[in-house]
CSV table of C-alpha atoms in Angstrom, one decimal:
chain,number,residue,atom,x,y,z
Z,1,UNK,CA,-13.4,-13.4,52.0
Z,2,UNK,CA,-14.5,-16.3,49.8
Z,3,UNK,CA,-16.7,-13.9,47.7
Z,4,UNK,CA,-14.0,-11.5,47.4
Z,5,UNK,CA,-11.4,-14.1,46.1
Z,6,UNK,CA,-14.1,-15.3,43.7
Z,7,UNK,CA,-14.8,-12.0,42.3
Z,8,UNK,CA,-11.0,-11.3,41.9
Z,9,UNK,CA,-10.4,-14.7,40.0
Z,10,UNK,CA,-13.5,-14.0,37.8
Z,11,UNK,CA,-12.0,-10.4,36.9
Z,12,UNK,CA,-8.6,-12.0,36.1
Z,13,UNK,CA,-10.1,-14.6,34.0
Z,14,UNK,CA,-12.3,-12.1,32.3
Z,15,UNK,CA,-9.3,-9.6,31.4
Z,16,UNK,CA,-6.9,-12.6,30.7
Z,17,UNK,CA,-7.9,-13.3,27.1
Z,18,UNK,CA,-8.1,-9.7,26.0
Z,19,UNK,CA,-4.7,-9.0,27.7
Z,20,UNK,CA,-3.2,-12.1,26.0
Z,21,UNK,CA,-4.8,-10.8,22.6
Z,22,UNK,CA,-3.3,-7.5,23.1
Z,23,UNK,CA,0.2,-8.8,24.1
Z,24,UNK,CA,0.3,-11.0,21.1
Z,25,UNK,CA,-0.7,-8.2,18.9
Z,26,UNK,CA,2.0,-5.9,20.5
Z,27,UNK,CA,4.5,-8.8,19.9
Z,28,UNK,CA,4.0,-9.2,16.4
Z,29,UNK,CA,4.0,-5.4,15.9
Z,30,UNK,CA,7.3,-5.4,17.6
Z,31,UNK,CA,8.8,-8.2,15.5
Z,32,UNK,CA,7.5,-6.7,12.3
Z,33,UNK,CA,8.9,-3.2,13.3
Z,34,UNK,CA,12.3,-4.8,14.2
Z,35,UNK,CA,12.4,-6.8,10.9
Z,36,UNK,CA,11.7,-3.5,8.9
Z,37,UNK,CA,14.7,-1.8,10.6
Z,38,UNK,CA,17.0,-4.7,10.2
Z,39,UNK,CA,15.9,-5.9,6.5
Z,40,UNK,CA,17.8,-3.3,4.2
Z,41,UNK,CA,15.5,-4.1,1.3
Z,42,UNK,CA,12.3,-3.3,3.5
Z,43,UNK,CA,14.1,-0.3,5.1
Z,44,UNK,CA,14.8,1.2,1.6
Z,45,UNK,CA,11.0,0.9,0.3
Z,46,UNK,CA,9.5,1.9,3.5
Z,47,UNK,CA,11.9,4.8,4.5
Z,48,UNK,CA,14.4,6.0,1.8
Z,49,UNK,CA,12.4,5.6,-1.3
Z,50,UNK,CA,9.4,7.6,0.1
Z,51,UNK,CA,11.8,10.2,1.5
Z,52,UNK,CA,14.1,10.7,-1.6
Z,53,UNK,CA,12.1,9.8,-4.7
Z,54,UNK,CA,9.3,12.4,-4.4
Z,55,UNK,CA,12.0,15.0,-3.8
Z,56,UNK,CA,13.9,13.7,-7.2
Z,57,UNK,CA,10.7,13.5,-9.3
Z,58,UNK,CA,9.4,17.0,-8.0
Z,59,UNK,CA,13.0,18.5,-8.8
Z,60,UNK,CA,13.0,17.2,-12.3
Z,61,UNK,CA,9.6,18.8,-13.1
Z,62,UNK,CA,10.1,21.9,-10.8
Z,63,UNK,CA,10.6,24.2,-13.7
Z,64,UNK,CA,7.1,23.5,-15.2
Z,65,UNK,CA,7.9,25.0,-18.4
Z,66,UNK,CA,11.2,25.0,-20.6
Z,67,UNK,CA,12.7,28.2,-22.3
Z,68,UNK,CA,14.8,28.5,-25.6
Z,69,UNK,CA,14.4,25.0,-26.7
Z,70,UNK,CA,16.7,24.8,-29.8
Z,71,UNK,CA,15.0,24.0,-33.1
Z,72,UNK,CA,16.4,23.3,-36.6
Z,73,UNK,CA,14.9,25.5,-39.5
Z,74,UNK,CA,14.5,24.0,-43.0
Z,75,UNK,CA,13.3,26.8,-45.1
Z,76,UNK,CA,12.9,25.7,-48.8
Z,77,UNK,CA,10.7,28.5,-49.6
Z,78,UNK,CA,13.1,31.4,-49.0
Z,79,UNK,CA,10.4,34.1,-49.1
Z,80,UNK,CA,9.1,36.8,-47.1
Z,81,UNK,CA,6.3,34.8,-45.6
Z,82,UNK,CA,8.6,31.9,-44.3
Z,83,UNK,CA,11.2,34.4,-43.0
Z,84,UNK,CA,8.1,36.2,-41.2
Z,85,UNK,CA,7.2,32.9,-39.7
Z,86,UNK,CA,10.7,32.1,-38.6
Z,87,UNK,CA,11.0,35.6,-37.0
Z,88,UNK,CA,7.9,35.3,-35.0
Z,89,UNK,CA,8.8,31.9,-34.1
Z,90,UNK,CA,12.2,32.8,-32.9
Z,91,UNK,CA,10.7,35.7,-30.8
Z,92,UNK,CA,8.7,33.5,-28.4
Z,93,UNK,CA,10.4,32.8,-25.2
Z,94,UNK,CA,10.0,29.0,-25.2
Z,95,UNK,CA,11.8,28.2,-28.4
Z,96,UNK,CA,14.9,29.2,-30.4
Z,97,UNK,CA,15.8,28.9,-34.0
Z,98,UNK,CA,19.3,27.7,-33.3
Z,99,UNK,CA,20.3,26.1,-36.7
Z,100,UNK,CA,19.4,26.8,-40.5
Z,101,UNK,CA,19.6,23.4,-42.6
Z,102,UNK,CA,19.5,23.0,-46.5
Z,103,UNK,CA,17.3,19.7,-46.2
Z,104,UNK,CA,15.8,17.3,-43.5
Z,105,UNK,CA,18.6,15.1,-43.4
Z,106,UNK,CA,20.7,17.5,-42.0
Z,107,UNK,CA,18.3,18.4,-39.5
Z,108,UNK,CA,17.6,14.7,-38.6
Z,109,UNK,CA,21.4,14.6,-37.9
Z,110,UNK,CA,21.2,17.4,-35.5
Z,111,UNK,CA,18.4,15.7,-33.6
Z,112,UNK,CA,20.3,12.5,-33.5
Z,113,UNK,CA,23.2,14.4,-31.8
Z,114,UNK,CA,20.8,16.1,-29.4
Z,115,UNK,CA,21.8,19.4,-30.7
Z,116,UNK,CA,18.1,20.3,-31.3
Z,117,UNK,CA,14.8,18.9,-30.1
Z,118,UNK,CA,12.7,19.6,-33.1
Z,119,UNK,CA,12.5,20.6,-36.9
Z,120,UNK,CA,10.5,23.3,-38.5
Z,121,UNK,CA,10.1,22.7,-42.2
Z,122,UNK,CA,8.8,25.1,-45.0
Z,123,UNK,CA,8.1,23.6,-48.4
Z,124,UNK,CA,9.1,25.3,-51.6
Z,125,UNK,CA,5.5,26.3,-52.5
Z,126,UNK,CA,4.7,27.7,-49.1
Z,127,UNK,CA,4.4,31.4,-50.1
Z,128,UNK,CA,2.6,30.5,-53.4
Z,129,UNK,CA,0.0,28.4,-51.6
Z,130,UNK,CA,-0.4,31.1,-49.0
Z,131,UNK,CA,-1.0,34.0,-51.3
Z,132,UNK,CA,-3.5,32.1,-53.4
Z,133,UNK,CA,-5.6,31.8,-50.5
Z,134,UNK,CA,-5.2,28.1,-50.1
Z,135,UNK,CA,-4.1,26.1,-47.1
Z,136,UNK,CA,-0.3,26.2,-46.5
Z,137,UNK,CA,1.4,23.6,-44.8
Z,138,UNK,CA,4.2,23.9,-42.2
Z,139,UNK,CA,6.0,20.8,-41.0
Z,140,UNK,CA,6.8,20.6,-37.3
Z,141,UNK,CA,8.7,17.6,-36.2
Z,142,UNK,CA,9.3,17.2,-32.4
Z,143,UNK,CA,11.5,14.8,-30.3
Z,144,UNK,CA,8.9,12.9,-28.2
Z,145,UNK,CA,11.4,11.9,-25.6
Z,146,UNK,CA,10.9,15.0,-23.6
Z,147,UNK,CA,7.2,16.1,-23.3
Z,148,UNK,CA,8.0,19.5,-22.0
Z,149,UNK,CA,10.3,20.3,-25.3
Z,150,UNK,CA,7.3,18.8,-27.5
Z,151,UNK,CA,4.8,21.3,-25.9
Z,152,UNK,CA,6.9,24.2,-26.3
Z,153,UNK,CA,7.8,23.6,-29.8
Z,154,UNK,CA,4.3,22.6,-30.9
Z,155,UNK,CA,2.4,25.3,-29.2
Z,156,UNK,CA,4.6,27.9,-30.4
Z,157,UNK,CA,4.5,27.0,-34.0
Z,158,UNK,CA,0.6,26.7,-33.8
Z,159,UNK,CA,0.2,30.1,-32.1
Z,160,UNK,CA,2.4,31.7,-34.9
Z,161,UNK,CA,0.5,29.9,-37.7
Z,162,UNK,CA,-2.8,31.1,-36.3
Z,163,UNK,CA,-1.5,34.8,-36.0
Z,164,UNK,CA,-0.2,34.8,-39.5
Z,165,UNK,CA,-3.4,33.1,-40.9
Z,166,UNK,CA,-5.4,35.8,-39.2
Z,167,UNK,CA,-3.2,38.6,-40.8
Z,168,UNK,CA,-3.6,37.0,-44.2
Z,169,UNK,CA,-7.3,37.1,-44.0
Z,170,UNK,CA,-7.4,40.7,-42.9
Z,171,UNK,CA,-5.3,41.4,-46.1
Z,172,UNK,CA,-7.8,39.5,-48.4
Z,173,UNK,CA,-11.0,40.9,-46.5
Z,174,UNK,CA,-13.0,43.8,-48.1
Z,175,UNK,CA,-13.4,45.2,-44.4
Z,176,UNK,CA,-13.8,49.0,-44.0
Z,177,UNK,CA,-13.0,49.4,-40.2
Z,178,UNK,CA,-10.9,47.8,-37.9
Z,179,UNK,CA,-13.9,46.4,-36.2
Z,180,UNK,CA,-14.8,44.7,-39.4
Z,181,UNK,CA,-11.5,43.0,-39.6
Z,182,UNK,CA,-11.7,41.9,-36.0
Z,183,UNK,CA,-15.2,40.3,-36.9
Z,184,UNK,CA,-13.8,38.5,-39.8
Z,185,UNK,CA,-10.6,37.1,-38.3
Z,186,UNK,CA,-11.8,36.6,-34.6
Z,187,UNK,CA,-15.6,36.5,-34.5
Z,188,UNK,CA,-15.5,35.1,-31.0
Z,189,UNK,CA,-13.0,36.1,-28.5
Z,190,UNK,CA,-11.9,33.3,-26.4
Z,191,UNK,CA,-9.8,34.2,-23.1
Z,192,UNK,CA,-8.3,30.9,-22.1
Z,193,UNK,CA,-7.5,31.1,-18.1
Z,194,UNK,CA,-6.3,27.8,-16.4
Z,195,UNK,CA,-8.5,27.3,-13.4
Z,196,UNK,CA,-6.5,24.6,-11.4
Z,197,UNK,CA,-3.1,24.2,-13.2
Z,198,UNK,CA,-2.4,27.8,-13.3
Z,199,UNK,CA,1.3,27.3,-14.4
Z,200,UNK,CA,0.4,25.1,-17.4
Z,201,UNK,CA,3.1,22.7,-16.4
Z,202,UNK,CA,3.4,19.1,-15.9
Z,203,UNK,CA,4.2,19.3,-12.2
Z,204,UNK,CA,1.0,20.7,-11.0
Z,205,UNK,CA,-1.0,18.5,-13.3
Z,206,UNK,CA,0.7,15.0,-12.7
Z,207,UNK,CA,2.8,15.1,-9.9
Z,208,UNK,CA,0.0,15.1,-7.2
Z,209,UNK,CA,-1.2,11.9,-8.6
Z,210,UNK,CA,2.5,10.3,-8.6
Z,211,UNK,CA,2.9,11.2,-5.0
Z,212,UNK,CA,-0.1,9.3,-3.9
Z,213,UNK,CA,1.0,6.3,-6.2
Z,214,UNK,CA,4.5,6.4,-4.7
Z,215,UNK,CA,2.8,5.8,-1.3
Z,216,UNK,CA,1.0,2.7,-2.6
Z,217,UNK,CA,3.9,1.3,-4.6
Z,218,UNK,CA,6.7,1.6,-1.9
Z,219,UNK,CA,4.1,0.1,0.6
Z,220,UNK,CA,3.3,-2.8,-1.8
Z,221,UNK,CA,7.0,-3.3,-2.4
Z,222,UNK,CA,7.9,-3.3,1.4
Z,223,UNK,CA,5.2,-5.6,2.5
Z,224,UNK,CA,6.1,-8.2,-0.3
Z,225,UNK,CA,9.8,-8.0,0.6
Z,226,UNK,CA,8.9,-8.5,4.1
Z,227,UNK,CA,6.6,-11.6,3.1
Z,228,UNK,CA,9.3,-13.0,1.0
Z,229,UNK,CA,11.9,-12.8,3.8
Z,230,UNK,CA,9.5,-14.4,6.3
Z,231,UNK,CA,9.2,-17.5,3.6
Z,232,UNK,CA,12.9,-17.7,3.2
Z,233,UNK,CA,13.7,-17.8,6.9
Z,234,UNK,CA,11.0,-20.5,7.6
Z,235,UNK,CA,11.9,-24.1,7.3
Z,236,UNK,CA,8.8,-24.9,5.4
Z,237,UNK,CA,8.6,-21.6,3.5
Z,238,UNK,CA,5.5,-20.9,5.3
Z,239,UNK,CA,4.3,-17.1,5.5
Z,240,UNK,CA,3.5,-17.6,9.3
Z,241,UNK,CA,5.7,-19.2,11.9
Z,242,UNK,CA,4.5,-21.6,14.6
Z,243,UNK,CA,4.2,-20.0,18.1
Z,244,UNK,CA,1.9,-19.1,20.7
Z,245,UNK,CA,1.6,-15.4,19.4
Z,246,UNK,CA,0.6,-16.5,15.9
Z,247,UNK,CA,-2.3,-18.8,16.9
Z,248,UNK,CA,-4.9,-16.3,15.7
Z,249,UNK,CA,-5.9,-14.7,12.4
Z,250,UNK,CA,-6.8,-11.2,14.2
Z,251,UNK,CA,-3.5,-11.1,16.1
Z,252,UNK,CA,-1.3,-11.5,12.8
Z,253,UNK,CA,-3.5,-9.2,10.7
Z,254,UNK,CA,-3.5,-6.4,13.3
Z,255,UNK,CA,-0.1,-6.8,14.6
Z,256,UNK,CA,1.4,-6.5,11.0
Z,257,UNK,CA,-1.1,-3.9,9.8
Z,258,UNK,CA,-0.6,-1.6,12.8
Z,259,UNK,CA,3.5,-1.5,11.8
Z,260,UNK,CA,2.8,-0.8,8.4
Z,261,UNK,CA,0.2,2.0,9.4
Z,262,UNK,CA,2.3,3.5,11.8
Z,263,UNK,CA,5.4,3.9,9.5
Z,264,UNK,CA,3.2,5.2,6.6
Z,265,UNK,CA,1.2,7.6,8.7
Z,266,UNK,CA,4.7,9.7,8.8
Z,267,UNK,CA,5.5,9.1,5.3
Z,268,UNK,CA,2.0,10.0,4.0
Z,269,UNK,CA,2.1,13.4,6.1
Z,270,UNK,CA,5.7,14.0,4.6
Z,271,UNK,CA,4.7,13.3,1.0
Z,272,UNK,CA,1.3,15.0,0.9
Z,273,UNK,CA,2.0,18.1,3.0
Z,274,UNK,CA,5.7,18.8,3.0
Z,275,UNK,CA,6.8,17.9,-0.6
Z,276,UNK,CA,4.2,20.1,-2.4
Z,277,UNK,CA,5.2,23.1,-0.3
Z,278,UNK,CA,9.0,22.5,-1.0
Z,279,UNK,CA,8.5,22.9,-4.6
Z,280,UNK,CA,5.4,25.4,-4.6
Z,281,UNK,CA,2.9,23.0,-6.2
Z,282,UNK,CA,-0.8,24.1,-5.9
Z,283,UNK,CA,-1.9,22.7,-2.4
Z,284,UNK,CA,-5.4,23.6,-1.5
Z,285,UNK,CA,-6.4,20.7,0.7
Z,286,UNK,CA,-7.3,21.2,4.4
Z,287,UNK,CA,-5.6,19.0,7.0
Z,288,UNK,CA,-8.8,17.4,8.1
Z,289,UNK,CA,-10.1,16.6,4.5
Z,290,UNK,CA,-6.7,15.2,3.9
Z,291,UNK,CA,-6.9,12.9,7.1
Z,292,UNK,CA,-10.2,11.4,6.2
Z,293,UNK,CA,-9.0,10.6,2.8
Z,294,UNK,CA,-5.7,9.2,3.7
Z,295,UNK,CA,-7.0,7.0,6.4
Z,296,UNK,CA,-9.1,4.6,4.2
Z,297,UNK,CA,-6.5,4.9,1.6
Z,298,UNK,CA,-3.5,3.7,3.6
Z,299,UNK,CA,-5.8,1.0,5.3
Z,300,UNK,CA,-6.9,-0.2,1.7
Z,301,UNK,CA,-3.2,-0.3,0.4
Z,302,UNK,CA,-2.0,-2.1,3.5
Z,303,UNK,CA,-4.6,-4.9,3.4
Z,304,UNK,CA,-4.3,-5.1,-0.4
Z,305,UNK,CA,-0.8,-5.5,-0.1
Z,306,UNK,CA,-1.0,-8.3,2.6
Z,307,UNK,CA,-3.5,-10.0,0.5
Z,308,UNK,CA,-1.1,-10.0,-2.5
Z,309,UNK,CA,1.9,-11.0,-0.5
Z,310,UNK,CA,0.6,-14.6,-0.3
Z,311,UNK,CA,1.8,-14.8,-4.0
Z,312,UNK,CA,5.3,-13.8,-3.1
Z,313,UNK,CA,7.5,-16.7,-2.7
Z,314,UNK,CA,11.1,-15.1,-2.8
Z,315,UNK,CA,12.2,-11.6,-2.3
Z,316,UNK,CA,12.5,-10.9,-6.0
Z,317,UNK,CA,9.1,-11.9,-7.0
Z,318,UNK,CA,7.7,-8.7,-5.6
Z,319,UNK,CA,9.7,-6.6,-8.1
Z,320,UNK,CA,8.1,-8.4,-10.9
Z,321,UNK,CA,4.6,-8.0,-9.4
Z,322,UNK,CA,4.7,-4.3,-8.4
Z,323,UNK,CA,7.4,-2.3,-10.3
Z,324,UNK,CA,6.1,-2.7,-13.8
Z,325,UNK,CA,2.6,-1.7,-12.9
Z,326,UNK,CA,3.3,1.9,-11.8
Z,327,UNK,CA,2.7,3.4,-15.2
Z,328,UNK,CA,-0.5,1.4,-16.2
Z,329,UNK,CA,-1.9,2.3,-12.7
Z,330,UNK,CA,-1.0,6.0,-13.3
Z,331,UNK,CA,-3.1,5.9,-16.5
Z,332,UNK,CA,-6.1,4.1,-14.8
Z,333,UNK,CA,-6.4,6.8,-12.5
Z,334,UNK,CA,-7.4,9.4,-15.2
Z,335,UNK,CA,-4.9,11.8,-14.5
Z,336,UNK,CA,-2.7,11.5,-17.6
Z,337,UNK,CA,-5.4,10.1,-19.8
Z,338,UNK,CA,-9.0,11.3,-19.8
Z,339,UNK,CA,-11.3,9.0,-17.6
Z,340,UNK,CA,-14.1,9.3,-20.0
Z,341,UNK,CA,-11.8,7.7,-22.8
Z,342,UNK,CA,-10.7,4.7,-20.6
Z,343,UNK,CA,-12.6,1.6,-22.0
Z,344,UNK,CA,-14.9,-0.1,-19.4
Z,345,UNK,CA,-12.8,-3.2,-18.8
Z,346,UNK,CA,-9.8,-1.2,-17.7
Z,347,UNK,CA,-12.0,1.3,-15.6
Z,348,UNK,CA,-13.4,-1.9,-14.0
Z,349,UNK,CA,-9.7,-3.1,-13.4
Z,350,UNK,CA,-8.8,0.3,-11.8
Z,351,UNK,CA,-11.7,0.0,-9.4
Z,352,UNK,CA,-9.9,-2.7,-7.4
Z,353,UNK,CA,-6.8,-0.8,-7.0
Z,354,UNK,CA,-6.8,1.6,-4.1
Z,355,UNK,CA,-4.5,4.2,-6.1
Z,356,UNK,CA,-7.4,4.8,-8.7
Z,357,UNK,CA,-9.5,6.4,-6.0
Z,358,UNK,CA,-6.8,7.7,-3.6
Z,359,UNK,CA,-5.3,9.9,-6.6
Z,360,UNK,CA,-8.7,11.1,-7.8
Z,361,UNK,CA,-9.6,12.2,-4.3
Z,362,UNK,CA,-6.3,13.9,-3.6
Z,363,UNK,CA,-6.2,15.7,-6.7
Z,364,UNK,CA,-9.9,17.1,-6.2
Z,365,UNK,CA,-9.0,18.5,-2.6
Z,366,UNK,CA,-5.4,19.5,-3.4
Z,367,UNK,CA,-5.3,21.1,-6.9
Z,368,UNK,CA,-9.2,21.8,-7.3
Z,369,UNK,CA,-9.9,23.3,-3.8
Z,370,UNK,CA,-12.5,20.5,-3.1
Z,371,UNK,CA,-13.7,19.4,0.4
Z,372,UNK,CA,-14.6,16.3,1.9
Z,373,UNK,CA,-18.3,16.5,0.7
Z,374,UNK,CA,-16.8,16.6,-3.0
Z,375,UNK,CA,-14.9,13.6,-2.6
Z,376,UNK,CA,-17.4,11.4,-0.7
Z,377,UNK,CA,-17.6,8.8,-3.5
Z,378,UNK,CA,-13.9,8.1,-3.5
Z,379,UNK,CA,-13.7,7.9,0.2
Z,380,UNK,CA,-16.8,5.5,0.3
Z,381,UNK,CA,-15.1,3.5,-2.4
Z,382,UNK,CA,-11.9,3.1,-0.4
Z,383,UNK,CA,-13.6,2.3,2.9
Z,384,UNK,CA,-15.6,-0.6,0.8
Z,385,UNK,CA,-11.9,-1.7,-0.4
Z,386,UNK,CA,-10.9,-1.7,3.4
Z,387,UNK,CA,-13.6,-4.0,4.4
Z,388,UNK,CA,-13.1,-6.3,1.3
Z,389,UNK,CA,-9.4,-6.6,1.6
Z,390,UNK,CA,-9.4,-6.9,5.2
Z,391,UNK,CA,-11.5,-10.0,4.7
Z,392,UNK,CA,-9.4,-11.3,2.0
Z,393,UNK,CA,-6.6,-10.8,4.3
Z,394,UNK,CA,-8.1,-12.8,6.9
Z,395,UNK,CA,-8.9,-15.7,4.6
Z,396,UNK,CA,-5.2,-15.6,3.4
Z,397,UNK,CA,-3.7,-15.8,6.7
Z,398,UNK,CA,-6.1,-18.5,7.9
Z,399,UNK,CA,-5.0,-20.4,5.1
Z,400,UNK,CA,-1.3,-19.8,5.9
Z,401,UNK,CA,-2.0,-20.9,9.6
Z,402,UNK,CA,-3.5,-24.2,8.6
Z,403,UNK,CA,-0.6,-24.9,6.3
Z,404,UNK,CA,2.0,-23.9,8.9
Z,405,UNK,CA,0.1,-26.2,11.4
Z,406,UNK,CA,0.0,-29.1,8.9
Z,407,UNK,CA,3.7,-28.8,8.0
Z,408,UNK,CA,4.7,-28.7,11.6
Z,409,UNK,CA,2.3,-31.7,12.4
Z,410,UNK,CA,3.7,-33.6,9.3
Z,411,UNK,CA,7.4,-32.8,10.5
Z,412,UNK,CA,6.5,-33.9,14.1
Z,413,UNK,CA,5.1,-37.3,12.7
Z,414,UNK,CA,8.2,-37.9,10.6
Z,415,UNK,CA,10.4,-37.4,13.5
Z,416,UNK,CA,8.3,-39.7,15.5
Z,417,UNK,CA,8.4,-42.3,12.7
Z,418,UNK,CA,12.2,-42.0,12.6
Z,419,UNK,CA,12.5,-42.5,16.4
Z,420,UNK,CA,10.1,-45.7,16.3
Z,421,UNK,CA,12.0,-47.0,13.3
Z,422,UNK,CA,15.4,-46.5,15.3
Z,423,UNK,CA,14.0,-48.2,18.4
Z,424,UNK,CA,12.9,-51.0,16.4
Z,425,UNK,CA,16.3,-51.4,14.8
Z,426,UNK,CA,17.8,-51.4,18.2
Z,427,UNK,CA,15.4,-54.0,19.7
Z,428,UNK,CA,16.1,-56.2,16.6
Z,429,UNK,CA,19.7,-55.9,17.0
Z,430,UNK,CA,19.5,-56.7,20.8
Z,431,UNK,CA,17.5,-59.7,19.9
Z,432,UNK,CA,19.8,-61.1,17.2
Z,433,UNK,CA,22.7,-60.5,19.7
Z,434,UNK,CA,20.9,-62.6,22.3
Z,435,UNK,CA,20.4,-65.5,19.8
């Protein structure tokens, strides 16, 4: 009987610490989840923005291309060549010759009124220069506020100019057969076929990277707001409160991170698997490859956000820290700007941001049909970030726990000093009354 009692007590002692640790982790997870639901700001960035913002952004670029973009024509040449150029230009499906102006000033007024999105300008010597065999110039002015309209106007004008130039070469060449004309005007036939972005639009090119960036930015904003709320609700503006469940670094880090990871597993599945199919974007990724990419990506972003959250003193600070970085971080991924043309210092800065490798990996498996073996460098880089940022998070919360204890001890000593002073005053009053 004694041996059985000893064994049972030993087993209880052995299980007590793991069970206490697990209960503390679950308690912190529950508090973090409850504060997420109750805090309107955190709820917006954790739930509403990831649900609504990808839909809004995808809907804006859902058409991929624009049709019948209005253009103002300024023809100072008034010749057969300029009219032929305008006729071919207007026949294209992407643009429309909407207005004919006498000078550039009239056309500028139309752009100011948003009646047109571009200007096609023919100088007075256009026909003479062209027929002399010299290089003629056609001015194309585009409104750069909308990239889709700029692309439609510029590419249409370029295509018409190349076609007209080829026809002029045929007329001035001494060719005897049609084959000779083809060799003189187009010695090498180039058949451009888009491999990955088959529609040639901005949706398939940019939006997959933007969706992954949305995961990071909303997660950072939510974690930052939660940290700001914790400081504002704390008497000493500490990130960690004093309590029996908050006496260990691993308890706090695992409890908080498990809450964020649980929420964003659902958000990541929705953004990467549902949204592209809603708007018919190219989606070639297999679910298993997507899982092994998103797992380190979410963990890296969570621990990165928990590390950065130590800088947040008030809820409003996180907006200043995170929101303005969205566009620069998109450029650093190499999606909207060629990676080979990014300076080394900026590429080095991009290596410390999880979205850099997350966006590149997602594009390779979703738009280019790659597999897990094709994105191993990105996955390894993300796991390295997980280890690094988990370590920095532990250091940050260790410092916060020490600060919280120091503030609590100093507050306790201050109260003890006040009690001692009050007792001394009472004793002095009693002594003076007896005298």
